[in-house]
mmCIF file of C-alpha atoms and ligand atoms in Angstrom:
data_model
loop_
_atom_site.group_PDB
_atom_site.id
_atom_site.type_symbol
_atom_site.label_atom_id
_atom_site.label_comp_id
_atom_site.label_asym_id
_atom_site.label_seq_id
_atom_site.Cartn_x
_atom_site.Cartn_y
_atom_site.Cartn_z
ATOM 1 C CA MET A 1 27.799 -2.521 5.241
ATOM 2 C CA THR A 2 24.805 -4.171 6.912
ATOM 3 C CA ARG A 3 21.805 -4.991 4.769
ATOM 4 C CA PRO A 4 18.704 -2.970 5.675
ATOM 5 C CA PHE A 5 15.861 -4.796 7.418
ATOM 6 C CA ILE A 6 13.019 -4.161 4.973
ATOM 7 C CA ILE A 7 9.421 -5.021 5.859
ATOM 8 C CA ALA A 8 7.103 -5.361 2.846
ATOM 9 C CA VAL A 9 3.385 -5.084 3.640
ATOM 10 C CA ASP A 10 1.126 -5.763 0.664
ATOM 11 C CA GLY A 11 -2.575 -6.360 0.268
ATOM 12 C CA PRO A 12 -5.855 -5.048 -1.138
ATOM 13 C CA ALA A 13 -7.676 -1.826 -0.269
ATOM 14 C CA ALA A 14 -8.683 -1.356 3.380
ATOM 15 C CA SER A 15 -7.231 -4.705 4.449
ATOM 16 C CA GLY A 16 -5.485 -3.071 7.397
ATOM 17 C CA LYS A 17 -2.043 -2.981 5.787
ATOM 18 C CA GLY A 18 -1.587 0.748 6.375
ATOM 19 C CA THR A 19 -2.347 0.427 10.093
ATOM 20 C CA VAL A 20 -0.119 -2.617 10.412
ATOM 21 C CA ALA A 21 2.729 -0.831 8.589
ATOM 22 C CA THR A 22 2.412 2.291 10.750
ATOM 23 C CA ARG A 23 2.425 0.257 13.978
ATOM 24 C CA LEU A 24 5.420 -1.812 12.920
ATOM 25 C CA GLY A 25 7.329 1.326 11.979
ATOM 26 C CA ARG A 26 6.576 2.951 15.324
ATOM 27 C CA GLU A 27 7.459 -0.125 17.376
ATOM 28 C CA LEU A 28 10.678 -0.868 15.525
ATOM 29 C CA GLY A 29 11.736 2.731 15.000
ATOM 30 C CA LEU A 30 11.688 2.355 11.209
ATOM 31 C CA PRO A 31 10.497 4.924 8.653
ATOM 32 C CA VAL A 32 7.275 4.004 6.834
ATOM 33 C CA LEU A 33 6.330 4.690 3.211
ATOM 34 C CA ASP A 34 2.683 4.409 2.171
ATOM 35 C CA THR A 35 3.361 3.759 -1.519
ATOM 36 C CA GLY A 36 -0.348 4.098 -2.349
ATOM 37 C CA LEU A 37 0.075 7.819 -1.783
ATOM 38 C CA LEU A 38 2.474 7.985 -4.739
ATOM 39 C CA TYR A 39 -0.156 6.552 -7.082
ATOM 40 C CA ARG A 40 -2.877 8.666 -5.514
ATOM 41 C CA ALA A 41 -0.771 11.783 -6.098
ATOM 42 C CA VAL A 42 -0.108 10.851 -9.719
ATOM 43 C CA GLY A 43 -3.810 10.207 -10.337
ATOM 44 C CA VAL A 44 -4.974 13.417 -8.690
ATOM 45 C CA LEU A 45 -2.270 15.622 -10.238
ATOM 46 C CA THR A 46 -2.925 14.176 -13.703
ATOM 47 C CA GLU A 47 -6.592 15.020 -13.397
ATOM 48 C CA ARG A 48 -5.891 18.466 -11.927
ATOM 49 C CA ALA A 49 -3.661 19.189 -14.919
ATOM 50 C CA GLY A 50 -6.683 18.523 -17.140
ATOM 51 C CA GLU A 51 -5.082 15.358 -18.532
ATOM 52 C CA ASP A 52 -6.612 11.891 -18.913
ATOM 53 C CA PRO A 53 -5.501 9.412 -16.174
ATOM 54 C CA ASP A 54 -6.008 6.563 -18.660
ATOM 55 C CA ASP A 55 -3.451 8.103 -21.028
ATOM 56 C CA PRO A 56 -0.122 6.394 -20.214
ATOM 57 C CA ALA A 57 2.045 9.245 -21.559
ATOM 58 C CA ALA A 58 0.218 11.951 -19.593
ATOM 59 C CA ALA A 59 0.270 10.003 -16.315
ATOM 60 C CA THR A 60 3.899 8.952 -16.781
ATOM 61 C CA ALA A 61 4.947 12.590 -17.276
ATOM 62 C CA VAL A 62 3.265 13.480 -13.964
ATOM 63 C CA ALA A 63 4.891 10.497 -12.190
ATOM 64 C CA SER A 64 8.333 11.487 -13.509
ATOM 65 C CA ALA A 65 7.966 15.005 -12.096
ATOM 66 C CA LEU A 66 6.492 13.966 -8.702
ATOM 67 C CA SER A 67 8.230 15.275 -5.582
ATOM 68 C CA PRO A 68 7.794 14.049 -1.981
ATOM 69 C CA ASP A 69 6.307 17.355 -0.772
ATOM 70 C CA GLN A 70 3.293 16.663 -3.011
ATOM 71 C CA LEU A 71 2.317 13.678 -0.841
ATOM 72 C CA ASP A 72 1.018 15.707 2.109
ATOM 73 C CA ASP A 73 -2.188 16.785 0.369
ATOM 74 C CA PRO A 74 -5.344 15.679 2.321
ATOM 75 C CA GLY A 75 -7.097 15.487 -1.060
ATOM 76 C CA LEU A 76 -5.155 12.274 -1.694
ATOM 77 C CA ARG A 77 -7.185 10.388 0.952
ATOM 78 C CA THR A 78 -10.554 10.684 -0.781
ATOM 79 C CA ARG A 79 -12.554 7.935 -2.467
ATOM 80 C CA ALA A 80 -12.075 9.609 -5.856
ATOM 81 C CA ALA A 81 -8.288 9.693 -5.352
ATOM 82 C CA GLY A 82 -8.246 5.930 -4.676
ATOM 83 C CA GLU A 83 -10.024 5.291 -7.948
ATOM 84 C CA LEU A 84 -7.708 7.634 -9.893
ATOM 85 C CA ALA A 85 -4.684 5.944 -8.284
ATOM 86 C CA SER A 86 -5.798 2.531 -9.449
ATOM 87 C CA ARG A 87 -6.314 3.838 -13.007
ATOM 88 C CA VAL A 88 -2.824 5.378 -13.334
ATOM 89 C CA ALA A 89 -1.240 2.396 -11.537
ATOM 90 C CA VAL A 90 -1.889 0.138 -14.553
ATOM 91 C CA HIS A 91 0.605 2.088 -16.700
ATOM 92 C CA ALA A 92 4.068 0.487 -16.852
ATOM 93 C CA GLY A 93 5.647 3.948 -17.358
ATOM 94 C CA VAL A 94 4.086 5.281 -14.158
ATOM 95 C CA ARG A 95 5.321 2.294 -12.155
ATOM 96 C CA ALA A 96 8.817 2.579 -13.631
ATOM 97 C CA ALA A 97 8.971 6.293 -12.806
ATOM 98 C CA LEU A 98 8.126 5.600 -9.144
ATOM 99 C CA LEU A 99 10.481 2.645 -8.711
ATOM 100 C CA ALA A 100 13.755 4.412 -7.830
ATOM 101 C CA PHE A 101 12.140 6.574 -5.127
ATOM 102 C CA GLN A 102 10.669 3.496 -3.427
ATOM 103 C CA ARG A 103 13.903 1.485 -3.637
ATOM 104 C CA THR A 104 15.959 4.364 -2.259
ATOM 105 C CA PHE A 105 13.512 4.738 0.628
ATOM 106 C CA ALA A 106 13.704 0.990 1.329
ATOM 107 C CA SER A 107 17.484 0.833 1.336
ATOM 108 C CA GLN A 108 18.157 3.474 3.970
ATOM 109 C CA ASP A 109 20.338 2.511 6.939
ATOM 110 C CA GLY A 110 18.562 0.351 9.469
ATOM 111 C CA GLY A 111 15.728 -0.485 7.102
ATOM 112 C CA ALA A 112 12.179 0.642 6.415
ATOM 113 C CA VAL A 113 8.546 -0.454 6.203
ATOM 114 C CA LEU A 114 6.776 -0.061 2.849
ATOM 115 C CA ASP A 115 3.125 -0.803 2.239
ATOM 116 C CA GLY A 116 1.531 -1.273 -1.152
ATOM 117 C CA ARG A 117 0.603 -3.892 -3.720
ATOM 118 C CA ASP A 118 3.933 -4.989 -5.242
ATOM 119 C CA ILE A 119 6.502 -4.345 -2.512
ATOM 120 C CA GLY A 120 7.306 -7.995 -1.832
ATOM 121 C CA THR A 121 7.138 -8.998 -5.496
ATOM 122 C CA VAL A 122 8.687 -6.119 -7.494
ATOM 123 C CA ILE A 123 10.008 -3.246 -5.381
ATOM 124 C CA CYS A 124 11.828 -5.235 -2.680
ATOM 125 C CA PRO A 125 11.749 -8.934 -3.597
ATOM 126 C CA GLU A 126 14.780 -9.354 -1.293
ATOM 127 C CA ALA A 127 12.903 -8.021 1.787
ATOM 128 C CA PRO A 128 13.521 -10.359 4.758
ATOM 129 C CA ALA A 129 10.007 -9.775 6.156
ATOM 130 C CA LYS A 130 6.918 -9.936 3.925
ATOM 131 C CA LEU A 131 3.283 -9.783 4.924
ATOM 132 C CA TYR A 132 0.237 -10.054 2.724
ATOM 133 C CA VAL A 133 -2.698 -8.559 4.621
ATOM 134 C CA THR A 134 -6.215 -9.500 3.529
ATOM 135 C CA ALA A 135 -9.830 -9.479 4.711
ATOM 136 C CA THR A 136 -13.148 -10.191 2.996
ATOM 137 C CA ALA A 137 -14.428 -7.533 0.611
ATOM 138 C CA GLU A 138 -17.433 -6.884 2.897
ATOM 139 C CA VAL A 139 -15.297 -6.240 5.967
ATOM 140 C CA ARG A 140 -12.906 -4.045 3.995
ATOM 141 C CA ALA A 141 -15.816 -2.054 2.578
ATOM 142 C CA GLU A 142 -17.185 -1.562 6.094
ATOM 143 C CA ARG A 143 -13.816 -0.235 7.297
ATOM 144 C CA ARG A 144 -13.397 2.072 4.296
ATOM 145 C CA TRP A 145 -16.992 3.323 4.604
ATOM 146 C CA LYS A 146 -16.381 4.283 8.264
ATOM 147 C CA GLN A 147 -13.062 5.919 7.387
ATOM 148 C CA LEU A 148 -14.632 8.000 4.599
ATOM 149 C CA LYS A 149 -17.498 8.977 6.906
ATOM 150 C CA GLY A 150 -14.946 10.079 9.515
ATOM 151 C CA GLN A 151 -13.312 12.263 6.871
ATOM 152 C CA GLY A 152 -16.686 13.878 6.161
ATOM 153 C CA GLU A 153 -17.346 12.043 2.882
ATOM 154 C CA THR A 154 -20.973 10.901 2.542
ATOM 155 C CA VAL A 155 -21.244 7.728 0.512
ATOM 156 C CA ALA A 156 -23.504 4.657 0.455
ATOM 157 C CA PHE A 157 -22.019 1.405 1.792
ATOM 158 C CA ASP A 158 -22.954 -0.472 -1.403
ATOM 159 C CA ASP A 159 -21.024 2.036 -3.510
ATOM 160 C CA VAL A 160 -17.926 1.569 -1.339
ATOM 161 C CA LEU A 161 -18.248 -2.213 -1.673
ATOM 162 C CA ALA A 162 -18.584 -1.869 -5.456
ATOM 163 C CA ASP A 163 -15.441 0.341 -5.519
ATOM 164 C CA ILE A 164 -13.478 -2.237 -3.544
ATOM 165 C CA ILE A 165 -14.534 -5.115 -5.794
ATOM 166 C CA LYS A 166 -13.717 -3.114 -8.951
ATOM 167 C CA ARG A 167 -10.341 -1.998 -7.590
ATOM 168 C CA ASP A 168 -9.394 -5.558 -6.525
ATOM 169 C CA ALA A 169 -10.117 -6.764 -10.072
ATOM 170 C CA ARG A 170 -8.169 -3.931 -11.718
ATOM 171 C CA ASP A 171 -5.178 -4.140 -9.326
ATOM 172 C CA GLY A 172 -5.016 -7.925 -9.482
ATOM 173 C CA GLY A 173 -5.628 -8.180 -13.219
ATOM 174 C CA ARG A 174 -3.191 -5.628 -14.621
ATOM 175 C CA ASP A 175 -0.197 -6.784 -16.680
ATOM 176 C CA THR A 176 2.502 -4.832 -14.834
ATOM 177 C CA ALA A 177 3.160 -5.667 -11.181
ATOM 178 C CA PRO A 178 -0.316 -7.027 -10.393
ATOM 179 C CA MET A 179 -1.363 -7.144 -6.760
ATOM 180 C CA GLN A 180 -0.417 -10.583 -5.450
ATOM 181 C CA ALA A 181 1.209 -12.223 -2.478
ATOM 182 C CA ALA A 182 4.906 -12.976 -2.918
ATOM 183 C CA PRO A 183 5.527 -16.729 -2.655
ATOM 184 C CA ASP A 184 7.470 -16.123 0.587
ATOM 185 C CA ALA A 185 4.964 -13.688 2.145
ATOM 186 C CA VAL A 186 3.095 -14.630 5.327
ATOM 187 C CA LEU A 187 -0.665 -14.267 4.899
ATOM 188 C CA LEU A 188 -2.463 -12.260 7.575
ATOM 189 C CA ASP A 189 -6.254 -12.420 7.306
ATOM 190 C CA THR A 190 -7.631 -9.586 9.462
ATOM 191 C CA THR A 191 -11.335 -10.302 8.781
ATOM 192 C CA GLU A 192 -12.050 -11.301 12.378
ATOM 193 C CA MET A 193 -9.359 -9.162 13.992
ATOM 194 C CA SER A 194 -9.371 -5.854 15.824
ATOM 195 C CA ILE A 195 -6.618 -3.347 15.059
ATOM 196 C CA GLU A 196 -4.761 -4.501 18.184
ATOM 197 C CA GLN A 197 -5.009 -8.168 17.220
ATOM 198 C CA ALA A 198 -3.813 -7.470 13.669
ATOM 199 C CA ALA A 199 -0.891 -5.389 14.957
ATOM 200 C CA ASP A 200 0.077 -8.125 17.451
ATOM 201 C CA ALA A 201 -0.072 -10.811 14.770
ATOM 202 C CA ALA A 202 2.031 -8.666 12.421
ATOM 203 C CA ARG A 203 4.606 -8.073 15.147
ATOM 204 C CA ARG A 204 4.950 -11.820 15.766
ATOM 205 C CA ILE A 205 5.405 -12.493 12.030
ATOM 206 C CA VAL A 206 8.079 -9.810 11.780
ATOM 207 C CA GLU A 207 9.867 -10.982 14.945
ATOM 208 C CA ALA A 208 10.114 -14.489 13.491
ATOM 209 C CA ALA A 209 11.398 -13.114 10.176
ATOM 210 C CA ARG A 210 13.920 -10.926 11.988
ATOM 211 C CA ALA A 211 15.290 -13.868 13.992
ATOM 212 C CA LEU A 212 15.853 -15.820 10.757
ATOM 213 C CA TRP A 213 17.418 -12.778 9.112
ATOM 214 C CA GLU A 214 19.813 -12.188 12.059
ATOM 215 C CA ARG A 215 20.947 -15.802 11.828
ATOM 216 C CA SER A 216 21.584 -15.560 8.085
ATOM 217 C CA ARG A 217 23.798 -12.476 8.351
HETATM 218 O O1 CDP B 301 -5.724 2.724 0.956
HETATM 219 P P1 CDP B 301 -6.039 1.781 -0.158
HETATM 220 O O2 CDP B 301 -5.586 0.408 0.113
HETATM 221 O O3 CDP B 301 -7.439 1.901 -0.652
HETATM 222 O O4 CDP B 301 -5.257 2.263 -1.411
HETATM 223 P P2 CDP B 301 -3.761 2.697 -1.571
HETATM 224 O O5 CDP B 301 -2.843 1.749 -0.884
HETATM 225 O O6 CDP B 301 -3.655 4.143 -1.231
HETATM 226 O O7 CDP B 301 -3.561 2.501 -3.144
HETATM 227 C C1 CDP B 301 -4.386 3.133 -4.087
HETATM 228 C C2 CDP B 301 -4.186 2.435 -5.421
HETATM 229 O O8 CDP B 301 -2.837 2.643 -5.851
HETATM 230 C C3 CDP B 301 -4.371 0.933 -5.421
HETATM 231 O O9 CDP B 301 -5.699 0.541 -5.669
HETATM 232 C C4 CDP B 301 -3.427 0.466 -6.522
HETATM 233 O O10 CDP B 301 -4.050 0.536 -7.782
HETATM 234 C C5 CDP B 301 -2.341 1.504 -6.510
HETATM 235 N N1 CDP B 301 -1.108 1.021 -5.869
HETATM 236 C C6 CDP B 301 -0.270 0.216 -6.597
HETATM 237 O O11 CDP B 301 -0.569 -0.128 -7.731
HETATM 238 N N2 CDP B 301 0.923 -0.193 -6.081
HETATM 239 C C7 CDP B 301 1.269 0.154 -4.836
HETATM 240 N N3 CDP B 301 2.455 -0.248 -4.373
HETATM 241 C C8 CDP B 301 0.420 0.948 -4.055
HETATM 242 C C9 CDP B 301 -0.789 1.355 -4.592
#
């Protein structure tokens, strides 16, 4: 059996990792999993059930019962959903409940692209291609502000920047699977890059990783 070619794309909110992951998947013909959606769904469904997202038992019960058809909800893309996701993502039980689904997705024939916070460190530490996509908080806030505006959400830029800074601290500071670059990840700073430039840079990183991987097989 051939090992799957897994591409792990990690990084903070609005760094461009989702766009990079989608482009790589399209160009290489690989399925893409936006793992943030799993945490967003758990956060939103916990709240909708009238439970407290900060309660580990309540959020873990929701995560254990999550099914893939619950990920299509447009309500998961809102600013509030991002905040709820980050709150439930600190619970070790929630992360454990979502682990098998992510690993199964990653190990399908041919490979897969997964984007998130802990793909290269915890979910797929064996992934042959790892990217850690970053940008300054100001640039990320600008991108997220425009995205939310495009979705019809009216919010002040300063509030979006404050969200991003708070989420970075919570995601990077939690005990279980904190957001961090894997030691073997290639850093891609998209601060000064257009979408096209970031996608091109990501492609070159993955091509180099693939060549090494082919040789090691
Ligand atoms: O789109 P954005 O980068 O703002 O967020 P996301 O990727 O949808 O993730 C939302 C939240 O889920 C993050 O702030 C993390 O707290 C959490 N998350 C995580 O802990 N691990 C992942 N693999 C993906 C997301």
